[in-house]
PDB file of C-alpha atoms in Angstrom:
ATOM      1  CA  UNK A 108     -20.098 -11.371 -27.770  1.00 53.00           C
ATOM      2  CA  UNK A 109     -21.021 -15.486 -27.442  1.00 46.00           C
ATOM      3  CA  UNK A 110     -20.398 -16.217 -30.817  1.00 40.00           C
ATOM      4  CA  UNK A 111     -16.710 -15.226 -30.391  1.00 48.00           C
ATOM      5  CA  UNK A 112     -15.821 -17.747 -27.432  1.00 46.00           C
ATOM      6  CA  UNK A 113     -16.069 -20.562 -29.808  1.00 41.00           C
ATOM      7  CA  UNK A 114     -13.497 -19.667 -32.174  1.00 45.00           C
ATOM      8  CA  UNK A 115     -11.109 -18.402 -28.896  1.00 44.00           C
ATOM      9  CA  UNK A 116     -11.679 -21.619 -27.658  1.00 42.00           C
ATOM     10  CA  UNK A 117     -10.407 -23.308 -31.422  1.00 40.00           C
ATOM     11  CA  UNK A 118      -7.594 -20.422 -31.156  1.00 45.00           C
ATOM     12  CA  UNK A 119      -6.273 -21.922 -27.957  1.00 45.00           C
ATOM     13  CA  UNK A 120      -5.281 -24.879 -29.275  1.00 37.00           C
ATOM     14  CA  UNK A 121      -3.359 -23.063 -32.432  1.00 36.00           C
ATOM     15  CA  UNK A 122      -2.140 -20.878 -29.716  1.00 38.00           C
ATOM     16  CA  UNK A 123      -0.754 -23.713 -27.624  1.00 37.00           C
ATOM     17  CA  UNK A 124       1.118 -25.300 -30.475  1.00 34.00           C
ATOM     18  CA  UNK A 125       3.041 -22.238 -31.297  1.00 39.00           C
ATOM     19  CA  UNK A 126       4.353 -22.073 -27.818  1.00 43.00           C
ATOM     20  CA  UNK A 127       7.578 -22.922 -26.451  1.00 47.00           C
ATOM     21  CA  UNK A 128       7.380 -27.059 -25.301  1.00 47.00           C
ATOM     22  CA  UNK A 129       7.298 -25.717 -21.948  1.00 64.00           C
ATOM     23  CA  UNK A 130       4.263 -23.519 -22.452  1.00 55.00           C
ATOM     24  CA  UNK A 131       2.640 -26.273 -24.123  1.00 46.00           C
ATOM     25  CA  UNK A 132       2.797 -28.461 -20.562  1.00 59.00           C
ATOM     26  CA  UNK A 133       1.888 -25.262 -18.506  1.00 90.00           C
ATOM     27  CA  UNK A 134      -1.782 -24.633 -20.013  1.00 96.00           C
ATOM     28  CA  UNK A 135      -4.908 -25.705 -17.636  1.00 97.00           C
ATOM     29  CA  UNK A 136      -7.605 -25.567 -20.282  1.00 96.00           C
ATOM     30  CA  UNK A 137     -10.270 -26.066 -18.162  1.00 97.00           C
ATOM     31  CA  UNK A 138      -9.396 -22.802 -16.930  1.00 98.00           C
ATOM     32  CA  UNK A 139      -8.513 -21.168 -20.058  1.00 98.00           C
ATOM     33  CA  UNK A 140     -12.636 -22.313 -21.157  1.00 98.00           C
ATOM     34  CA  UNK A 141     -13.150 -21.191 -17.658  1.00 98.00           C
ATOM     35  CA  UNK A 142     -11.913 -17.309 -18.008  1.00 98.00           C
ATOM     36  CA  UNK A 143     -13.259 -17.056 -21.771  1.00 98.00           C
ATOM     37  CA  UNK A 144     -16.710 -18.190 -20.727  1.00 98.00           C
ATOM     38  CA  UNK A 145     -16.196 -15.230 -17.900  1.00 98.00           C
ATOM     39  CA  UNK A 146     -15.432 -12.604 -20.260  1.00 98.00           C
ATOM     40  CA  UNK A 147     -18.636 -13.962 -22.417  1.00 98.00           C
ATOM     41  CA  UNK A 148     -20.644 -13.412 -19.247  1.00 98.00           C
ATOM     42  CA  UNK A 149     -20.170  -9.551 -19.397  1.00 98.00           C
ATOM     43  CA  UNK A 150     -22.377  -6.804 -20.902  1.00 98.00           C
ATOM     44  CA  UNK A 151     -20.794  -5.201 -23.741  1.00 98.00           C
ATOM     45  CA  UNK A 152     -19.731  -1.403 -23.010  1.00 98.00           C
ATOM     46  CA  UNK A 153     -21.917  -0.206 -19.844  1.00 97.00           C
ATOM     47  CA  UNK A 154     -19.646   2.709 -19.195  1.00 98.00           C
ATOM     48  CA  UNK A 155     -15.849   3.617 -18.315  1.00 98.00           C
ATOM     49  CA  UNK A 156     -16.121   5.610 -15.242  1.00 97.00           C
ATOM     50  CA  UNK A 157     -12.669   6.035 -12.147  1.00 96.00           C
ATOM     51  CA  UNK A 158     -14.427   7.911  -9.904  1.00 95.00           C
ATOM     52  CA  UNK A 159     -16.205   7.499  -6.555  1.00 94.00           C
ATOM     53  CA  UNK A 160     -18.868  10.122  -7.078  1.00 92.00           C
ATOM     54  CA  UNK A 161     -22.520   9.949  -8.864  1.00 89.00           C
ATOM     55  CA  UNK A 162     -22.378  11.972 -11.869  1.00 93.00           C
ATOM     56  CA  UNK A 163     -25.140  12.474 -14.283  1.00 92.00           C
ATOM     57  CA  UNK A 164     -24.198  10.028 -16.697  1.00 93.00           C
ATOM     58  CA  UNK A 165     -23.245   7.490 -13.767  1.00 96.00           C
ATOM     59  CA  UNK A 166     -25.378   8.268 -10.940  1.00 95.00           C
ATOM     60  CA  UNK A 167     -23.529   4.787  -9.732  1.00 95.00           C
ATOM     61  CA  UNK A 168     -20.177   4.680  -9.625  1.00 97.00           C
ATOM     62  CA  UNK A 169     -17.705   1.769 -10.650  1.00 97.00           C
ATOM     63  CA  UNK A 170     -16.670   1.162  -6.895  1.00 97.00           C
ATOM     64  CA  UNK A 171     -20.436   0.533  -6.049  1.00 97.00           C
ATOM     65  CA  UNK A 172     -20.879  -1.042  -8.863  1.00 97.00           C
ATOM     66  CA  UNK A 173     -18.553  -4.081  -8.403  1.00 98.00           C
ATOM     67  CA  UNK A 174     -19.345  -4.219  -4.721  1.00 97.00           C
ATOM     68  CA  UNK A 175     -23.007  -5.003  -5.633  1.00 97.00           C
ATOM     69  CA  UNK A 176     -22.116  -7.559  -8.515  1.00 98.00           C
ATOM     70  CA  UNK A 177     -19.867  -9.579  -5.927  1.00 98.00           C
ATOM     71  CA  UNK A 178     -22.647  -9.924  -4.130  1.00 96.00           C
ATOM     72  CA  UNK A 179     -21.888 -12.434  -0.916  1.00 96.00           C
ATOM     73  CA  UNK A 180     -23.382 -12.225   2.559  1.00 94.00           C
ATOM     74  CA  UNK A 181     -22.146 -13.671   5.559  1.00 94.00           C
ATOM     75  CA  UNK A 182     -24.103 -16.833   5.402  1.00 95.00           C
ATOM     76  CA  UNK A 183     -22.837 -17.501   2.084  1.00 97.00           C
ATOM     77  CA  UNK A 184     -20.564 -20.058   0.772  1.00 97.00           C
ATOM     78  CA  UNK A 185     -19.329 -18.060  -2.116  1.00 98.00           C
ATOM     79  CA  UNK A 186     -20.231 -14.931  -3.729  1.00 98.00           C
ATOM     80  CA  UNK A 187     -23.108 -14.880  -6.483  1.00 97.00           C
ATOM     81  CA  UNK A 188     -21.263 -12.800  -8.902  1.00 98.00           C
ATOM     82  CA  UNK A 189     -23.929 -10.555 -11.431  1.00 98.00           C
ATOM     83  CA  UNK A 190     -21.652  -9.687 -14.242  1.00 98.00           C
ATOM     84  CA  UNK A 191     -24.748  -7.546 -15.541  1.00 97.00           C
ATOM     85  CA  UNK A 192     -24.488  -5.336 -12.280  1.00 98.00           C
ATOM     86  CA  UNK A 193     -20.641  -4.373 -12.968  1.00 98.00           C
ATOM     87  CA  UNK A 194     -21.248  -1.250 -14.684  1.00 98.00           C
ATOM     88  CA  UNK A 195     -19.668   1.129 -15.043  1.00 98.00           C
ATOM     89  CA  UNK A 196     -16.211   0.004 -14.801  1.00 98.00           C
ATOM     90  CA  UNK A 197     -12.401   0.869 -15.491  1.00 98.00           C
ATOM     91  CA  UNK A 198      -9.657  -1.454 -16.561  1.00 98.00           C
ATOM     92  CA  UNK A 199      -8.220  -3.428 -13.460  1.00 98.00           C
ATOM     93  CA  UNK A 200     -12.106  -3.740 -12.217  1.00 98.00           C
ATOM     94  CA  UNK A 201     -13.208  -5.434 -15.068  1.00 98.00           C
ATOM     95  CA  UNK A 202     -10.110  -7.835 -15.077  1.00 98.00           C
ATOM     96  CA  UNK A 203     -10.223  -8.869 -11.573  1.00 98.00           C
ATOM     97  CA  UNK A 204     -14.193  -9.221 -11.742  1.00 98.00           C
ATOM     98  CA  UNK A 205     -13.843 -11.502 -14.861  1.00 98.00           C
ATOM     99  CA  UNK A 206     -11.012 -13.196 -12.490  1.00 99.00           C
ATOM    100  CA  UNK A 207     -13.900 -13.820  -9.930  1.00 98.00           C
ATOM    101  CA  UNK A 208     -16.511 -14.912 -12.232  1.00 98.00           C
ATOM    102  CA  UNK A 209     -13.928 -17.119 -13.651  1.00 98.00           C
ATOM    103  CA  UNK A 210     -12.933 -19.049 -10.434  1.00 98.00           C
ATOM    104  CA  UNK A 211     -16.996 -19.185  -9.661  1.00 98.00           C
ATOM    105  CA  UNK A 212     -17.234 -20.925 -13.497  1.00 98.00           C
ATOM    106  CA  UNK A 213     -14.220 -23.561 -13.007  1.00 98.00           C
ATOM    107  CA  UNK A 214     -14.996 -24.408  -9.324  1.00 98.00           C
ATOM    108  CA  UNK A 215     -17.816 -26.899  -9.722  1.00 96.00           C
ATOM    109  CA  UNK A 216     -16.263 -28.801  -6.449  1.00 96.00           C
ATOM    110  CA  UNK A 217     -15.977 -25.769  -3.805  1.00 96.00           C
ATOM    111  CA  UNK A 218     -12.192 -25.957  -3.525  1.00 98.00           C
ATOM    112  CA  UNK A 219     -12.186 -22.404  -3.014  1.00 98.00           C
ATOM    113  CA  UNK A 220     -13.311 -21.911   0.743  1.00 98.00           C
ATOM    114  CA  UNK A 221     -15.512 -19.254   2.531  1.00 98.00           C
ATOM    115  CA  UNK A 222     -12.777 -18.060   4.134  1.00 98.00           C
ATOM    116  CA  UNK A 223     -10.910 -17.495   0.584  1.00 98.00           C
ATOM    117  CA  UNK A 224     -13.984 -15.761  -0.955  1.00 98.00           C
ATOM    118  CA  UNK A 225     -14.120 -13.336   1.798  1.00 98.00           C
ATOM    119  CA  UNK A 226     -10.846 -12.376   1.388  1.00 98.00           C
ATOM    120  CA  UNK A 227     -11.259 -12.224  -2.195  1.00 98.00           C
ATOM    121  CA  UNK A 228     -14.213  -9.725  -1.875  1.00 98.00           C
ATOM    122  CA  UNK A 229     -13.013  -6.134  -3.065  1.00 98.00           C
ATOM    123  CA  UNK A 230     -13.423  -3.899  -0.154  1.00 98.00           C
ATOM    124  CA  UNK A 231     -14.167  -0.468  -2.272  1.00 98.00           C
ATOM    125  CA  UNK A 232     -14.896   1.607   1.299  1.00 97.00           C
ATOM    126  CA  UNK A 233     -18.676   0.784   0.679  1.00 96.00           C
ATOM    127  CA  UNK A 234     -20.318  -0.643   4.240  1.00 96.00           C
ATOM    128  CA  UNK A 235     -22.250  -3.880   3.600  1.00 95.00           C
ATOM    129  CA  UNK A 236     -22.865  -6.860   5.909  1.00 92.00           C
ATOM    130  CA  UNK A 237     -19.486  -8.236   5.034  1.00 93.00           C
ATOM    131  CA  UNK A 238     -17.500  -5.015   5.175  1.00 96.00           C
ATOM    132  CA  UNK A 239     -18.821  -3.460   8.299  1.00 95.00           C
ATOM    133  CA  UNK A 240     -16.297  -1.204   8.879  1.00 96.00           C
ATOM    134  CA  UNK A 241     -16.432   0.266   5.219  1.00 97.00           C
ATOM    135  CA  UNK A 242     -12.852  -0.467   4.468  1.00 97.00           C
ATOM    136  CA  UNK A 243     -11.150   0.768   1.768  1.00 98.00           C
ATOM    137  CA  UNK A 244      -8.301  -1.290   0.220  1.00 98.00           C
ATOM    138  CA  UNK A 245      -5.072   0.807  -1.031  1.00 98.00           C
ATOM    139  CA  UNK A 246      -2.824   0.006  -3.714  1.00 98.00           C
ATOM    140  CA  UNK A 247      -1.079  -3.096  -2.705  1.00 98.00           C
ATOM    141  CA  UNK A 248      -3.506  -4.364   0.370  1.00 98.00           C
ATOM    142  CA  UNK A 249      -5.224  -7.819   0.273  1.00 98.00           C
ATOM    143  CA  UNK A 250      -6.136  -9.283  -2.858  1.00 98.00           C
ATOM    144  CA  UNK A 251      -8.216  -6.696  -4.587  1.00 98.00           C
ATOM    145  CA  UNK A 252      -5.336  -4.214  -3.535  1.00 98.00           C
ATOM    146  CA  UNK A 253      -2.905  -6.156  -5.346  1.00 98.00           C
ATOM    147  CA  UNK A 254      -4.844  -6.544  -8.398  1.00 98.00           C
ATOM    148  CA  UNK A 255      -5.433  -3.047  -8.711  1.00 98.00           C
ATOM    149  CA  UNK A 256      -2.020  -1.720  -8.229  1.00 98.00           C
ATOM    150  CA  UNK A 257      -0.035   0.283 -10.226  1.00 98.00           C
ATOM    151  CA  UNK A 258       2.543  -2.065 -12.311  1.00 98.00           C
ATOM    152  CA  UNK A 259       2.065  -5.662 -12.824  1.00 98.00           C
ATOM    153  CA  UNK A 260      -0.755  -6.425  -9.882  1.00 98.00           C
ATOM    154  CA  UNK A 261      -2.398  -8.916 -11.220  1.00 98.00           C
ATOM    155  CA  UNK A 262       0.799 -10.908 -11.681  1.00 98.00           C
ATOM    156  CA  UNK A 263       1.993 -10.375  -8.356  1.00 98.00           C
ATOM    157  CA  UNK A 264      -1.225 -11.803  -6.937  1.00 98.00           C
ATOM    158  CA  UNK A 265      -1.175 -14.682  -8.753  1.00 98.00           C
ATOM    159  CA  UNK A 266       2.297 -15.295  -7.678  1.00 98.00           C
ATOM    160  CA  UNK A 267       1.767 -14.675  -4.016  1.00 98.00           C
ATOM    161  CA  UNK A 268      -1.146 -17.085  -4.291  1.00 98.00           C
ATOM    162  CA  UNK A 269       0.685 -19.689  -6.435  1.00 98.00           C
ATOM    163  CA  UNK A 270      -2.381 -20.057  -8.409  1.00 98.00           C
ATOM    164  CA  UNK A 271       0.014 -19.634 -11.779  1.00 98.00           C
ATOM    165  CA  UNK A 272       3.089 -18.193 -13.521  1.00 98.00           C
ATOM    166  CA  UNK A 273       3.819 -14.680 -15.590  1.00 98.00           C
ATOM    167  CA  UNK A 274       6.210 -13.841 -18.749  1.00 97.00           C
ATOM    168  CA  UNK A 275       7.434 -10.781 -19.267  1.00 98.00           C
ATOM    169  CA  UNK A 276       9.605  -8.842 -22.280  1.00 98.00           C
ATOM    170  CA  UNK A 277      10.745  -5.314 -22.176  1.00 98.00           C
ATOM    171  CA  UNK A 278      11.410  -3.137 -25.769  1.00 98.00           C
ATOM    172  CA  UNK A 279      13.849  -1.285 -23.843  1.00 98.00           C
ATOM    173  CA  UNK A 280      13.843   2.473 -22.556  1.00 98.00           C
ATOM    174  CA  UNK A 281      14.065   4.753 -25.896  1.00 97.00           C
ATOM    175  CA  UNK A 282      15.836   7.857 -23.715  1.00 97.00           C
ATOM    176  CA  UNK A 283      19.213   7.264 -21.508  1.00 96.00           C
ATOM    177  CA  UNK A 284      17.457   8.817 -18.060  1.00 96.00           C
ATOM    178  CA  UNK A 285      15.638   5.944 -18.026  1.00 98.00           C
ATOM    179  CA  UNK A 286      17.921   3.106 -19.386  1.00 98.00           C
ATOM    180  CA  UNK A 287      18.684   0.688 -16.665  1.00 97.00           C
ATOM    181  CA  UNK A 288      22.210  -0.359 -18.100  1.00 96.00           C
ATOM    182  CA  UNK A 289      24.673   0.798 -20.389  1.00 93.00           C
ATOM    183  CA  UNK A 290      23.641  -1.764 -22.587  1.00 95.00           C
ATOM    184  CA  UNK A 291      19.838  -1.302 -22.447  1.00 97.00           C
ATOM    185  CA  UNK A 292      18.598  -0.636 -26.306  1.00 97.00           C
ATOM    186  CA  UNK A 293      14.965   0.227 -27.735  1.00 98.00           C
ATOM    187  CA  UNK A 294      14.487  -2.966 -30.153  1.00 98.00           C
ATOM    188  CA  UNK A 295      13.521  -2.087 -33.531  1.00 98.00           C
ATOM    189  CA  UNK A 296       9.831  -2.401 -35.033  1.00 98.00           C
ATOM    190  CA  UNK A 297      10.502  -6.151 -36.692  1.00 98.00           C
ATOM    191  CA  UNK A 298      12.507  -6.890 -33.616  1.00 98.00           C
ATOM    192  CA  UNK A 299       9.881  -6.258 -31.087  1.00 98.00           C
ATOM    193  CA  UNK A 300       7.098  -7.590 -33.170  1.00 98.00           C
ATOM    194  CA  UNK A 301       9.001 -10.937 -33.826  1.00 98.00           C
ATOM    195  CA  UNK A 302       9.641 -10.933 -29.895  1.00 98.00           C
ATOM    196  CA  UNK A 303       9.327 -14.608 -28.549  1.00 97.00           C
ATOM    197  CA  UNK A 304       7.254 -13.671 -25.964  1.00 97.00           C
ATOM    198  CA  UNK A 305       3.755 -12.873 -28.509  1.00 98.00           C
ATOM    199  CA  UNK A 306       3.972 -16.690 -29.586  1.00 97.00           C
ATOM    200  CA  UNK A 307       3.729 -17.608 -25.569  1.00 97.00           C
ATOM    201  CA  UNK A 308       0.780 -16.475 -24.852  1.00 97.00           C
ATOM    202  CA  UNK A 309      -2.891 -18.480 -25.206  1.00 97.00           C
ATOM    203  CA  UNK A 310      -6.375 -16.769 -25.202  1.00 98.00           C
ATOM    204  CA  UNK A 311      -7.388 -16.195 -21.847  1.00 98.00           C
ATOM    205  CA  UNK A 312      -3.829 -15.114 -20.294  1.00 98.00           C
ATOM    206  CA  UNK A 313      -4.124 -11.892 -17.940  1.00 98.00           C
ATOM    207  CA  UNK A 314      -1.911  -9.064 -19.383  1.00 98.00           C
ATOM    208  CA  UNK A 315      -0.690  -5.816 -18.126  1.00 98.00           C
ATOM    209  CA  UNK A 316       0.083  -3.145 -20.821  1.00 98.00           C
ATOM    210  CA  UNK A 317       2.630  -0.438 -20.777  1.00 98.00           C
ATOM    211  CA  UNK A 318       1.931   1.822 -23.724  1.00 98.00           C
ATOM    212  CA  UNK A 319       4.536   2.489 -25.981  1.00 98.00           C
ATOM    213  CA  UNK A 320       4.103   6.461 -26.201  1.00 98.00           C
ATOM    214  CA  UNK A 321       7.279   7.461 -27.889  1.00 97.00           C
ATOM    215  CA  UNK A 322       5.628   7.897 -31.520  1.00 95.00           C
ATOM    216  CA  UNK A 323       2.480   9.191 -30.533  1.00 95.00           C
ATOM    217  CA  UNK A 324       3.536  11.549 -27.569  1.00 96.00           C
ATOM    218  CA  UNK A 325       7.040  11.971 -27.285  1.00 96.00           C
ATOM    219  CA  UNK A 326       7.097   9.940 -24.141  1.00 97.00           C
ATOM    220  CA  UNK A 327       9.028   7.093 -22.541  1.00 98.00           C
ATOM    221  CA  UNK A 328       6.440   5.978 -19.950  1.00 98.00           C
ATOM    222  CA  UNK A 329       6.174   2.706 -21.184  1.00 98.00           C
ATOM    223  CA  UNK A 330       9.622   2.265 -19.908  1.00 98.00           C
ATOM    224  CA  UNK A 331       8.327   3.296 -16.206  1.00 98.00           C
ATOM    225  CA  UNK A 332       6.843   1.060 -13.507  1.00 98.00           C
ATOM    226  CA  UNK A 333       4.356   2.831 -11.072  1.00 98.00           C
ATOM    227  CA  UNK A 334       4.020   6.379 -10.087  1.00 98.00           C
ATOM    228  CA  UNK A 335       6.784   8.153  -8.078  1.00 98.00           C
ATOM    229  CA  UNK A 336       6.772  11.504  -6.074  1.00 97.00           C
ATOM    230  CA  UNK A 337       8.195  13.922  -8.561  1.00 97.00           C
ATOM    231  CA  UNK A 338       5.563  15.017 -10.942  1.00 94.00           C
ATOM    232  CA  UNK A 339       7.615  16.418 -13.469  1.00 96.00           C
ATOM    233  CA  UNK A 340       8.961  12.503 -14.074  1.00 97.00           C
ATOM    234  CA  UNK A 341       7.833  10.089 -16.503  1.00 97.00           C
ATOM    235  CA  UNK A 342       5.055   8.065 -15.289  1.00 98.00           C
ATOM    236  CA  UNK A 343       3.678   4.480 -15.791  1.00 98.00           C
ATOM    237  CA  UNK A 344       0.377   4.372 -18.164  1.00 97.00           C
ATOM    238  CA  UNK A 345      -0.762   1.083 -18.274  1.00 98.00           C
ATOM    239  CA  UNK A 346      -3.919  -1.069 -19.193  1.00 98.00           C
ATOM    240  CA  UNK A 347      -4.983  -4.271 -17.311  1.00 98.00           C
ATOM    241  CA  UNK A 348      -6.541  -6.431 -19.712  1.00 98.00           C
ATOM    242  CA  UNK A 349      -7.076 -10.487 -21.017  1.00 98.00           C
ATOM    243  CA  UNK A 350      -5.224 -11.417 -23.815  1.00 98.00           C
ATOM    244  CA  UNK A 351      -7.342 -12.700 -26.950  1.00 98.00           C
ATOM    245  CA  UNK A 352      -5.335 -13.826 -29.452  1.00 98.00           C
ATOM    246  CA  UNK A 353      -4.353 -11.723 -32.775  1.00 98.00           C
ATOM    247  CA  UNK A 354      -6.431 -10.513 -35.657  1.00 98.00           C
ATOM    248  CA  UNK A 355      -5.261 -11.029 -39.346  1.00 98.00           C
ATOM    249  CA  UNK A 356      -2.484  -8.229 -39.304  1.00 97.00           C
ATOM    250  CA  UNK A 357      -1.246  -9.602 -36.361  1.00 97.00           C
ATOM    251  CA  UNK A 358      -2.429  -6.803 -33.932  1.00 98.00           C
ATOM    252  CA  UNK A 359      -2.920  -7.657 -30.485  1.00 98.00           C
ATOM    253  CA  UNK A 360      -6.550  -8.403 -29.571  1.00 98.00           C
ATOM    254  CA  UNK A 361      -7.659  -8.008 -25.622  1.00 99.00           C
ATOM    255  CA  UNK A 362     -10.899  -8.114 -23.598  1.00 99.00           C
ATOM    256  CA  UNK A 363     -11.223  -5.042 -20.763  1.00 98.00           C
ATOM    257  CA  UNK A 364     -13.209  -1.926 -19.962  1.00 98.00           C
ATOM    258  CA  UNK A 365     -11.688   0.199 -22.261  1.00 98.00           C
ATOM    259  CA  UNK A 366     -11.507   3.885 -21.577  1.00 94.00           C
ATOM    260  CA  UNK A 367     -11.893   6.911 -21.352  1.00 92.00           C
ATOM    261  CA  UNK A 368     -13.027   8.326 -24.512  1.00 93.00           C
ATOM    262  CA  UNK A 369     -15.226  11.044 -25.628  1.00 93.00           C
ATOM    263  CA  UNK A 370     -18.349   9.216 -24.724  1.00 94.00           C
ATOM    264  CA  UNK A 371     -17.812   7.317 -21.524  1.00 96.00           C
ATOM    265  CA  UNK A 372     -21.137   6.294 -21.399  1.00 95.00           C
ATOM    266  CA  UNK A 373     -20.680   4.626 -24.515  1.00 95.00           C
ATOM    267  CA  UNK A 374     -16.814   2.974 -23.501  1.00 97.00           C
ATOM    268  CA  UNK A 375     -16.537   0.108 -21.242  1.00 98.00           C
ATOM    269  CA  UNK A 376     -16.269  -3.481 -21.387  1.00 98.00           C
ATOM    270  CA  UNK A 377     -15.337  -4.998 -25.030  1.00 98.00           C
ATOM    271  CA  UNK A 378     -12.694  -6.388 -27.052  1.00 98.00           C
ATOM    272  CA  UNK A 379     -10.085  -3.939 -28.948  1.00 98.00           C
ATOM    273  CA  UNK A 380      -6.958  -4.112 -30.862  1.00 98.00           C
ATOM    274  CA  UNK A 381      -3.568  -2.750 -30.803  1.00 98.00           C
ATOM    275  CA  UNK A 382      -0.379  -3.185 -33.084  1.00 98.00           C
ATOM    276  CA  UNK A 383       2.599  -4.401 -31.013  1.00 98.00           C
ATOM    277  CA  UNK A 384       4.154  -1.742 -31.491  1.00 98.00           C
ATOM    278  CA  UNK A 385       1.769   0.038 -29.445  1.00 98.00           C
ATOM    279  CA  UNK A 386       3.282  -1.478 -26.326  1.00 98.00           C
ATOM    280  CA  UNK A 387       6.384  -1.188 -24.801  1.00 98.00           C
ATOM    281  CA  UNK A 388       6.386  -3.831 -21.526  1.00 98.00           C
ATOM    282  CA  UNK A 389       4.362  -6.805 -20.981  1.00 98.00           C
ATOM    283  CA  UNK A 390       3.513  -9.116 -18.512  1.00 98.00           C
ATOM    284  CA  UNK A 391       1.317 -12.111 -18.998  1.00 98.00           C
ATOM    285  CA  UNK A 392       0.179 -13.933 -16.420  1.00 98.00           C
ATOM    286  CA  UNK A 393      -1.295 -17.530 -16.811  1.00 98.00           C
ATOM    287  CA  UNK A 394      -3.606 -19.275 -14.175  1.00 98.00           C
ATOM    288  CA  UNK A 395      -2.278 -22.921 -14.191  1.00 98.00           C
ATOM    289  CA  UNK A 396      -3.623 -24.325 -10.455  1.00 98.00           C
ATOM    290  CA  UNK A 397      -7.161 -22.579 -10.178  1.00 98.00           C
ATOM    291  CA  UNK A 398      -7.337 -24.416  -6.856  1.00 98.00           C
ATOM    292  CA  UNK A 399      -4.329 -22.337  -5.225  1.00 98.00           C
ATOM    293  CA  UNK A 400      -6.957 -19.514  -4.923  1.00 98.00           C
ATOM    294  CA  UNK A 401      -7.991 -20.909  -1.846  1.00 98.00           C
ATOM    295  CA  UNK A 402      -4.900 -19.462  -0.336  1.00 98.00           C
ATOM    296  CA  UNK A 403      -6.305 -16.230  -0.361  1.00 98.00           C
ATOM    297  CA  UNK A 404      -7.919 -17.721   2.973  1.00 98.00           C
ATOM    298  CA  UNK A 405      -4.219 -16.804   4.152  1.00 98.00           C
ATOM    299  CA  UNK A 406      -4.151 -13.171   2.683  1.00 98.00           C
ATOM    300  CA  UNK A 407      -5.818 -10.816   4.968  1.00 97.00           C
ATOM    301  CA  UNK A 408      -7.948  -7.931   3.630  1.00 97.00           C
ATOM    302  CA  UNK A 409      -4.832  -5.655   5.021  1.00 97.00           C
ATOM    303  CA  UNK A 410      -1.894  -7.702   4.462  1.00 98.00           C
ATOM    304  CA  UNK A 411      -0.059  -4.945   2.600  1.00 98.00           C
ATOM    305  CA  UNK A 412       2.590  -5.816  -0.613  1.00 98.00           C
ATOM    306  CA  UNK A 413       4.928  -3.359   0.074  1.00 98.00           C
ATOM    307  CA  UNK A 414       6.375  -2.347  -3.458  1.00 98.00           C
ATOM    308  CA  UNK A 415       2.970  -2.255  -4.579  1.00 98.00           C
ATOM    309  CA  UNK A 416       2.089   0.124  -2.276  1.00 98.00           C
ATOM    310  CA  UNK A 417       5.257   2.380  -2.938  1.00 98.00           C
ATOM    311  CA  UNK A 418       4.354   2.295  -6.889  1.00 98.00           C
ATOM    312  CA  UNK A 419       1.530   4.375  -5.917  1.00 98.00           C
ATOM    313  CA  UNK A 420       3.211   7.889  -5.395  1.00 98.00           C
ATOM    314  CA  UNK A 421       6.137   7.177  -3.763  1.00 98.00           C
ATOM    315  CA  UNK A 422       8.718   5.472  -6.449  1.00 98.00           C
ATOM    316  CA  UNK A 423       9.392   3.677  -9.245  1.00 98.00           C
ATOM    317  CA  UNK A 424      10.125  -0.047  -9.848  1.00 98.00           C
ATOM    318  CA  UNK A 425      12.378  -1.718 -11.749  1.00 98.00           C
ATOM    319  CA  UNK A 426      12.456  -4.910 -14.347  1.00 98.00           C
ATOM    320  CA  UNK A 427      14.412  -6.378 -11.803  1.00 98.00           C
ATOM    321  CA  UNK A 428      11.951  -5.590  -8.833  1.00 98.00           C
ATOM    322  CA  UNK A 429       9.304  -7.045 -11.671  1.00 98.00           C
ATOM    323  CA  UNK A 430      10.611 -10.204 -12.360  1.00 98.00           C
ATOM    324  CA  UNK A 431      11.479 -11.069  -8.392  1.00 98.00           C
ATOM    325  CA  UNK A 432       7.460  -9.833  -7.167  1.00 98.00           C
ATOM    326  CA  UNK A 433       5.986 -11.819 -10.081  1.00 98.00           C
ATOM    327  CA  UNK A 434       8.114 -14.838  -9.775  1.00 98.00           C
ATOM    328  CA  UNK A 435      10.052 -14.624 -13.017  1.00 97.00           C
ATOM    329  CA  UNK A 436      13.188 -16.438 -13.270  1.00 90.00           C
TER     330      UNK A 436
END
C-alpha cells in the first residue's frame, strides 16, 4: 500500500485547489499527511469480523485485537500502537484505530496528555491493567463509544473535542414516509453526482457513508439515521471510512475494514471504490486542530452522548439532529 501514499499527498493539493476558498483555509496539511501515513501502516486485509466470540476462522475477535493493538500500560505516557495486531477488524474499529495511529504520528511534542490517552483507549469489555473492571463502552459512551455509534459517531466525537469540523450532504428520501418536509426531493443522478460536497472533501477526511439501496434492494434506508425499536421499519445501513479521493471515473475511493463478504478471512483493511450514486447521505469530518485531542482528558469513559446512545435501538435521528450534534451550521 505504501506506493499509494505519495500519490494521495500529491492529490491533496489538487483537492484543496478544487475546494471552496473557506475549505482551502481549513486544511491542516501536517495532520492530513499523518492520517494518510497511519492508513499506510495497517496490513492489507486481515479479516473482517464483528463478533465477540472466537471462531475457527478468527480465534481472536476484533475487540481483543483492538485492545492488544492499543498497547498502553498504567505507567506509559502514551500507547505503543501496533497496527499489525489490529486484525481481524470492522469498519468503525478501522477508522478509530487509524485515528489513534495518526495522533501518535502527528504528536511529536507530546501535546496529547497521558490522561487524554487513557480516555481515548477503547474499552471493549476486556480486563487489563488499564481497564481493570473490564468496562465495555456502549454506543455514545466516552470517546470510543461515540466513534463506534450508529449515525455520524466520528463527527460527533470530533465536534465534542473541538478537533475539527464536518460537512454534510443528503440526496433526499425517496419514499414519502421518510421525507422530513413536504419540499424534500430525491435528487437525480446528475444533481447528486455534481453536488458541491464532493469538491470539498480532501484525502484523509473521515467519512460516514449512508448507503443508497433504492436501486439495488428497493430500500430507502439511506435516508435513515440510526436504529429504532420497530423491527419492521427501515434502519440505517452505513459504513465508517476514510476518504481517499476519486478514481479516473469520478468514483469515490475510501479506506476502511470492508466487509462482510463470502470470504471474511480475505476481507478487512483495504481501499474500495463506489459510485457517488451508491451513497444517499454523507458526512465528511476533517481534523484541523489535532492538539485538541487533549480535550479527551475531560471526556470520561462513562460520559454518554444521549443522542448517539438513542440511535442504538431506541429512535431514528433527523437531519437537524445530525447537524446540531456534528456542529454543522
